[in-house]
Amino acid sequence: MALLEQHTLAELPELVARLEQAFAALPEFAGSAPGLERMPRVLDEVAGRLGDNFPYFHPLYAGQMLKPPHPVARAAYALATWINPNNHALDGGRASSAMEKEAVAAIAGMIGWKEHLGHLTGGGTMANLEALWAAGRLAPGKTILASEQAHYTHERISGVLRLPFEKVAVDARGRMDLDALETRAGAGDVGCVVATLGTTGAGAIDPLPGILQLRNRFGFRVHVDSAYGGYFTLADNLGADARAAFDAMAQADSVVIDPHKHGLQPYGCGCVLFRDPAVGALYQHDSPYTYFSSRELHLGEISLECSRAGASAVALWATQRLLPLLPGGEFANGLSACRRAALAFTEMLTKDARFVVPFPPELDIVVWAPRARSASAASALSQRIFDEAARRHLHLALIHLPVSFFASAWPDLVVDRPDIVCLRSVLMKPEHEHWIDEIWRRLSDATPQ
Ligand SMILES: Cc1ncc(COP(=O)(O)O)c(C=O)c1O
C-alpha cells in the first residue's frame, strides 16, 4: 500500500549518525530514558489513535487548509529534535538561529525586501499579533481596521492588545471596499489597516494598491496578512488585480506569511516581517538568563515569544534549500498548479446548473452553493452534500457566506436568511490538478440530480 510517504524513514539513520560525528570528541554516553522497553506498545497505540483523522495527505481531502509537510521538512525537523535547539537565543540554538535568519531573509527577498526585520513564530496568529503590537506601540490607542472577511483573530488580537478594532465592509467578491475604508479613515484615529491577501474563507485579495494610496492621505500603517496567500506572489497565473496586490506587498509596513500553510512546513511555523528594521527597538528588553554566548543578534531580542522550536527553522531552511523561492521554480510551479486546479474546478461547477459560484477564485480556494429555492434550502443542501461526499471519501469544507456575494450570480434566490452555508474547497496540493476529474465525479455523485 503506498499512501504515506516513506522517504523520511530511509534517510534518518544515516542522518543521525552524521550528526553524531559533530560531537565525537565527547566521552561516550548513552542517555537513560525511562520506560524504553514499553515504548513500542505506546507507539503502537499512538499509530492507532492517529488513524482517527481525515486523510489530509490525500488529494481526495479537498477541505480545509491542511496537508502534511514536504519530506525534506519532515526529515530535517525530526533530525533537529535529536538536539532540540531553542531559537530564543544563540545560547540555545546557534546553527538553527543562523538557519532561521537565512530562511526569513529569503522570504523577505521573495517580496522584494533587501532590508527587513523578521523572524519565525508559532503560527499566523502570533505573527499577526506581533505586527499589530508594533502598530499599537507606534500609534498608541488608535484603531485597527480589517475587512469583514479578515481572519477572526485580528479582532481578538486587538482586544488582547487593548486597541480599538473595527471591521470594514467588503465588496461582492469579499474584498475590502475602498470607499468604506476611505470614509472610515477620513473620520480619523486609524492606526493600522490590515490588508488580507488571501482571505481564509474564499481566498479574496484586498485591493492593496488602493489601500496604500489611502495610507498616503491618512497616514495609517498598512499590515499585510498573507498568512495563507503570501507565497502566491511566485505563481505565474494570477488575475490582474491579485498580481497588482502582490506586486505592492513590498510597500507594506509589515507582512505575515505562514510557512506552515503553503510553505510545506509542519505546524508551528509562521513568519512576521517588518520593512523598517528600526521596529526592533520596540522589542528592547533585558533577559538576565541569556544572550551571553554571542554579541550577534539573538532572535529572542526581536520577538515576543521566548522559547521557539529551532527545528521549525531547520525544516524551513532545508525546504527552501531544496526548493528555492524563485518564480518559475519547482516550488512556484506547485502554487500555479493549485491555482489551475481551482480554475478547472470552477469551470466544472459553473457549467453545471446544480451549482452557483459567486465569483471565480483569486487563489486556490473555491466556494460554491448548491442551487435551491432559498438561502435556507441551499444551506441545508450544502450540509447534505458535504456528508454525502465524505461517505464517498471526498472531504470538502463548509462556510457561511453573506447572501450579498450571490447578488449577481443568483438573482432569483429567495433571501430568507442573511447568509448561506456554502461548500468550500482548498485545493492546496499540486496533485489536486490531476485529481480534479475524480473530485468532480464524487461531488457530482454526492449531489441530487
Ligand atoms: C489569512 C489568515 N490569517 C491568519 C490565520 C491564523 O493563522 P494560524 O492558524 O497559523 O494561527 C489564518 C489561518 O487560517 C489565515 O488564513
XYZ file of C-alpha atoms and ligand atoms in Angstrom:
465
model
C 0.000 0.000 0.000
C 1.506 3.370 -0.986
C -0.309 6.104 0.848
C 2.011 7.681 3.430
C 5.489 8.738 2.311
C 8.433 6.571 3.374
C 11.497 8.532 2.156
C 11.977 10.158 5.546
C 12.301 6.797 7.266
C 15.042 5.690 4.913
C 17.046 8.904 5.404
C 17.008 9.187 9.174
C 19.503 6.532 10.413
C 22.359 7.912 8.331
C 21.495 11.485 9.189
C 21.537 10.785 12.923
C 24.938 9.081 12.545
C 26.243 12.082 10.567
C 25.026 14.479 13.251
C 26.611 12.381 15.983
C 30.021 12.810 14.332
C 29.984 16.507 15.235
C 30.157 15.528 18.903
C 32.660 12.689 18.540
C 35.205 14.381 20.851
C 32.920 13.838 23.842
C 33.309 10.812 26.136
C 30.847 8.024 25.390
C 27.415 8.473 26.964
C 24.160 6.636 26.475
C 21.270 8.652 27.904
C 18.808 6.786 30.067
C 15.227 7.420 29.090
C 12.852 5.613 31.438
C 10.310 3.178 30.003
C 12.125 2.402 26.740
C 11.102 -1.258 26.850
C 7.420 -0.238 26.946
C 7.837 2.295 24.141
C 6.747 0.033 21.230
C 3.411 -0.651 22.929
C 2.731 3.025 23.487
C 3.766 3.976 19.956
C 1.535 1.272 18.543
C -1.305 2.917 20.450
C -0.253 6.314 19.036
C -0.331 4.996 15.457
C -3.757 3.563 16.098
C -5.079 6.819 17.554
C -3.663 8.955 14.727
C -5.741 6.986 12.259
C -8.721 8.877 13.638
C -8.123 11.791 11.251
C -9.291 12.959 7.865
C -6.741 11.956 5.174
C -5.094 15.381 4.872
C -2.282 13.902 2.768
C -4.589 12.593 0.033
C -5.885 14.594 -2.962
C -9.432 13.500 -2.062
C -9.009 15.620 1.040
C -10.048 18.920 -0.526
C -11.482 20.644 2.529
C -9.615 22.932 4.908
C -6.076 24.395 4.726
C -4.396 21.180 5.751
C -1.679 18.999 4.307
C 1.473 17.275 5.547
C 4.903 18.877 5.161
C 7.390 18.115 2.389
C 9.507 15.035 3.244
C 12.653 17.177 3.450
C 10.978 19.341 6.096
C 9.795 16.274 7.972
C 13.278 14.711 7.921
C 15.069 17.949 8.848
C 12.601 18.645 11.653
C 12.941 15.121 13.018
C 16.741 15.283 12.839
C 16.781 18.585 14.703
C 14.817 17.053 17.583
C 17.876 14.921 18.417
C 19.428 18.246 19.504
C 16.149 20.091 20.242
C 17.554 23.595 19.686
C 15.716 26.626 21.058
C 15.790 29.682 18.819
C 15.169 32.131 21.625
C 18.897 32.762 21.884
C 22.145 31.719 20.287
C 22.841 30.063 23.636
C 20.120 27.543 22.805
C 20.293 27.211 19.048
C 23.368 28.542 17.289
C 23.027 26.670 13.993
C 19.236 26.811 13.871
C 19.207 30.575 14.609
C 21.557 31.175 11.680
C 19.295 28.996 9.524
C 16.241 30.974 10.670
C 17.863 34.283 9.720
C 18.722 32.908 6.268
C 15.292 31.377 5.725
C 13.473 34.544 6.810
C 15.730 36.702 4.613
C 14.724 34.509 1.658
C 11.025 35.142 2.396
C 11.746 38.877 2.674
C 13.620 38.650 -0.642
C 10.611 36.959 -2.214
C 8.509 40.064 -1.538
C 11.308 42.363 -2.683
C 12.874 43.467 0.603
C 16.671 43.663 0.782
C 16.458 45.078 4.306
C 13.955 43.853 6.847
C 13.444 42.753 10.417
C 11.712 39.445 10.881
C 11.555 36.044 12.487
C 9.533 32.875 12.674
C 6.662 32.476 15.106
C 4.483 29.700 16.429
C 1.948 30.453 13.672
C -0.034 33.104 11.835
C -1.929 34.358 14.866
C 1.266 35.014 16.804
C 2.851 36.650 13.742
C -0.159 38.955 13.265
C -0.119 39.715 16.986
C 3.460 40.956 16.733
C 2.630 43.148 13.727
C -0.400 44.697 15.449
C 1.545 45.029 18.703
C 4.166 47.064 16.833
C 1.401 49.137 15.195
C -0.103 49.804 18.626
C 3.246 50.814 20.098
C 3.813 53.246 17.223
C 0.286 54.718 17.336
C -0.970 54.112 20.883
C -4.748 53.884 21.293
C -5.504 54.216 17.587
C -7.936 51.919 15.815
C -7.042 48.751 13.903
C -9.161 48.181 10.786
C -9.588 44.898 8.924
C -12.204 43.727 6.451
C -15.336 41.801 7.393
C -13.697 38.777 5.746
C -10.349 39.136 7.569
C -9.305 36.318 9.890
C -11.304 36.380 13.125
C -8.158 36.590 15.221
C -7.467 40.231 14.248
C -10.374 41.373 16.389
C -9.305 39.123 19.239
C -5.652 40.174 18.982
C -6.719 43.836 19.099
C -8.699 43.021 22.250
C -5.649 41.386 23.839
C -3.592 44.473 22.930
C -6.407 46.752 24.180
C -6.567 48.506 20.825
C -9.912 49.592 19.336
C -10.907 47.402 16.379
C -13.436 47.973 13.586
C -14.482 45.993 10.531
C -14.537 47.488 7.047
C -17.246 46.369 4.611
C -16.350 44.148 1.665
C -17.475 44.190 -1.961
C -19.397 41.386 -3.662
C -16.159 39.390 -4.056
C -15.191 39.570 -0.402
C -12.509 42.250 -0.877
C -12.160 45.305 1.347
C -14.349 48.109 -0.012
C -12.110 51.115 -0.688
C -14.954 53.658 -0.400
C -15.869 52.289 3.030
C -12.205 52.422 4.059
C -11.852 55.993 2.803
C -14.917 57.098 4.766
C -13.728 55.434 7.967
C -10.133 56.652 7.608
C -11.435 60.168 6.968
C -13.172 60.116 10.349
C -9.687 59.864 11.950
C -7.827 57.889 14.615
C -6.890 54.900 12.454
C -3.513 53.454 13.442
C -3.288 50.442 11.152
C -5.195 48.849 8.284
C -4.897 45.083 7.856
C -4.978 44.147 4.166
C -5.614 40.438 3.702
C -4.045 38.887 0.603
C -5.887 35.594 0.576
C -8.805 35.582 2.999
C -9.267 32.350 4.879
C -12.794 31.797 3.626
C -12.672 32.475 -0.101
C -9.061 33.451 -0.799
C -10.102 37.021 -1.636
C -7.383 39.606 -2.193
C -7.877 43.049 -0.657
C -7.050 45.930 -3.065
C -3.634 46.696 -1.624
C -2.616 49.378 -4.197
C -5.735 51.418 -3.330
C -5.197 50.885 0.411
C -1.609 52.169 0.043
C -2.891 55.277 -1.761
C -5.192 55.944 1.184
C -2.225 55.453 3.530
C -0.530 58.367 1.743
C -3.549 60.546 2.539
C -4.343 59.401 6.053
C -1.003 58.227 7.453
C -2.027 54.864 8.931
C 0.249 51.819 8.893
C -0.525 49.011 6.477
C -0.128 45.440 7.663
C -0.495 42.680 5.063
C -1.916 39.435 6.418
C -0.899 36.988 3.732
C -0.604 34.095 6.169
C -2.298 31.925 3.569
C -1.719 33.738 0.286
C 1.788 35.202 0.573
C 3.660 32.561 -1.398
C 1.302 33.055 -4.368
C 3.384 36.067 -5.321
C 5.536 33.404 -7.068
C 2.660 31.984 -9.131
C 2.581 32.800 -12.841
C -1.174 32.626 -13.332
C -2.769 35.188 -11.026
C -5.516 37.530 -12.226
C -4.576 41.180 -12.846
C -5.974 42.534 -9.538
C -4.286 39.838 -7.474
C -0.987 40.372 -9.327
C -1.152 44.107 -8.632
C -1.801 43.467 -4.938
C 1.128 41.055 -4.606
C 3.395 43.432 -6.526
C 2.532 46.155 -3.995
C 3.355 43.993 -0.970
C 6.863 45.469 -0.668
C 5.313 48.846 0.203
C 3.514 47.487 3.290
C 4.875 48.265 6.743
C 4.623 44.673 7.896
C 3.788 41.322 6.320
C 2.818 37.905 7.661
C 3.382 34.752 5.611
C 2.882 31.300 7.136
C 5.332 28.592 6.088
C 3.025 26.096 7.821
C 0.261 26.849 5.319
C 1.613 26.987 1.758
C 5.310 26.724 2.671
C 5.311 22.911 3.024
C 6.134 23.040 6.760
C 4.900 21.165 9.816
C 2.847 23.223 12.289
C 4.241 25.765 14.308
C 5.786 27.922 11.661
C 4.545 31.449 10.992
C 6.660 34.417 9.926
C 6.388 38.156 10.599
C 8.399 40.713 8.656
C 8.828 44.460 9.136
C 10.005 46.737 6.333
C 11.798 49.093 8.740
C 14.405 47.291 10.880
C 14.146 50.152 13.392
C 10.974 48.459 14.676
C 13.453 46.233 16.515
C 13.845 48.974 19.135
C 10.272 48.309 20.302
C 11.322 44.848 21.448
C 14.095 46.088 23.715
C 14.201 44.131 26.962
C 16.634 42.565 29.389
C 16.909 38.829 29.740
C 19.099 38.139 32.760
C 19.479 34.493 31.754
C 20.509 34.536 28.119
C 22.261 36.448 25.340
C 25.734 35.813 26.807
C 27.095 33.427 24.206
C 27.467 35.939 21.382
C 27.283 39.630 20.573
C 25.361 38.777 17.408
C 21.590 39.266 17.302
C 19.709 36.669 19.330
C 16.248 36.078 17.835
C 14.661 36.433 21.272
C 15.767 40.082 21.225
C 13.356 40.761 18.352
C 10.414 38.507 19.128
C 7.663 38.398 21.731
C 7.817 34.646 22.237
C 10.700 33.273 24.296
C 11.310 29.584 23.546
C 10.664 28.573 19.951
C 11.389 25.334 18.103
C 14.741 25.607 16.359
C 13.544 22.531 14.463
C 10.997 24.732 12.629
C 13.791 26.901 11.271
C 15.854 23.855 10.299
C 12.906 22.353 8.413
C 12.142 25.616 6.616
C 15.777 26.207 5.711
C 16.071 22.683 4.283
C 12.876 23.107 2.263
C 13.998 26.422 0.789
C 17.430 24.954 0.047
C 15.765 22.140 -1.905
C 13.052 24.274 -3.466
C 14.211 27.921 -3.633
C 11.569 30.648 -3.576
C 12.033 31.597 -7.214
C 9.474 32.487 -9.889
C 9.400 29.621 -12.380
C 10.996 27.205 -9.886
C 9.551 23.896 -8.677
C 8.016 25.476 -5.581
C 6.406 28.283 -7.616
C 5.111 25.748 -10.148
C 3.357 23.898 -7.338
C 1.410 27.053 -6.468
C 0.495 27.656 -10.105
C -0.764 24.042 -10.304
C -3.009 24.596 -7.260
C -4.467 27.637 -8.957
C -5.010 25.739 -12.219
C -6.875 23.101 -10.204
C -9.104 25.803 -8.718
C -9.808 27.340 -12.132
C -10.632 23.951 -13.698
C -12.911 23.049 -10.782
C -14.658 26.423 -11.029
C -15.332 25.853 -14.710
C -16.917 22.468 -13.963
C -19.099 23.975 -11.239
C -20.140 26.917 -13.390
C -21.248 24.666 -16.254
C -23.474 22.546 -14.001
C -26.913 24.039 -13.287
C -26.965 22.339 -9.862
C -24.380 24.790 -8.533
C -23.831 28.538 -8.223
C -20.330 30.019 -7.995
C -20.490 33.554 -6.550
C -17.161 34.660 -8.065
C -14.094 32.991 -9.565
C -11.203 32.151 -7.223
C -8.280 34.539 -6.886
C -6.041 31.823 -5.395
C -6.761 28.105 -4.968
C -9.827 28.303 -2.715
C -13.196 27.669 -4.383
C -16.567 28.458 -2.788
C -19.926 27.490 -4.246
C -23.516 26.795 -3.274
C -25.921 24.112 -4.442
C -28.860 25.691 -6.262
C -32.083 25.617 -4.258
C -35.120 27.873 -3.909
C -33.939 29.816 -0.882
C -30.839 30.584 1.177
C -32.006 28.260 3.935
C -32.763 25.403 1.498
C -29.328 25.840 -0.133
C -27.690 25.822 3.311
C -29.374 22.551 4.259
C -28.405 21.041 0.910
C -24.756 22.067 1.358
C -24.654 20.133 4.610
C -26.201 17.080 2.916
C -23.700 17.174 0.043
C -20.833 17.652 2.491
C -21.910 14.495 4.367
C -22.615 12.501 1.194
C -19.248 13.475 -0.315
C -17.443 12.379 2.869
C -19.155 8.973 2.569
C -17.539 8.794 -0.885
C -14.146 9.689 0.671
C -14.238 13.201 -0.786
C -13.662 15.633 2.059
C -14.886 19.195 1.492
C -15.399 22.128 3.851
C -18.389 24.350 4.652
C -18.510 28.110 5.084
C -21.055 30.804 5.921
C -21.035 33.461 3.176
C -23.198 36.603 3.069
C -26.084 36.350 0.547
C -24.819 39.622 -0.949
C -21.972 37.605 -2.563
C -24.597 35.917 -4.746
C -26.453 39.075 -5.848
C -25.354 38.925 -9.481
C -24.813 35.158 -9.938
C -28.171 34.169 -8.386
C -30.779 36.909 -8.902
C -33.832 34.679 -8.189
C -32.530 33.423 -4.823
C -35.145 33.776 -2.072
C -33.276 35.551 0.706
C -34.757 34.172 3.920
C -31.560 34.469 5.983
C -28.534 36.810 5.804
C -26.026 34.142 4.887
C -25.767 30.830 3.053
C -23.882 27.800 4.216
C -21.766 27.086 1.126
C -19.347 24.380 0.108
C -15.676 25.268 0.111
C -12.597 23.561 -1.185
C -8.981 24.495 -0.521
C -7.102 22.915 -3.431
C -3.677 23.421 -1.888
C -1.976 20.233 -3.048
C -0.430 20.465 -6.536
C -1.726 16.899 -7.062
C -5.252 18.314 -6.975
C -4.743 19.406 -10.569
C -4.640 15.772 -11.723
C -7.380 14.670 -9.380
C -9.953 17.287 -10.373
C -11.930 14.899 -12.596
C -12.139 12.363 -9.776
C -13.085 15.064 -7.265
C -15.753 16.298 -9.662
C -17.139 12.777 -10.219
C -17.516 12.186 -6.496
C -19.052 15.626 -5.886
C -21.484 15.064 -8.726
C -22.495 11.656 -7.326
C -22.997 13.201 -3.893
C -25.306 15.927 -5.273
C -29.011 15.306 -6.042
C -29.753 15.491 -9.803
C -5.401 34.912 6.472
C -5.108 34.216 7.776
N -4.583 34.912 8.792
C -4.289 34.336 9.965
C -4.547 32.996 10.186
C -4.216 32.371 11.516
O -3.090 31.564 11.370
P -2.735 30.380 12.387
O -3.879 29.406 12.313
O -1.447 29.825 11.872
O -2.603 30.964 13.749
C -5.114 32.230 9.165
C -5.430 30.809 9.381
O -6.056 30.153 8.587
C -5.392 32.849 7.920
O -5.921 32.165 6.898
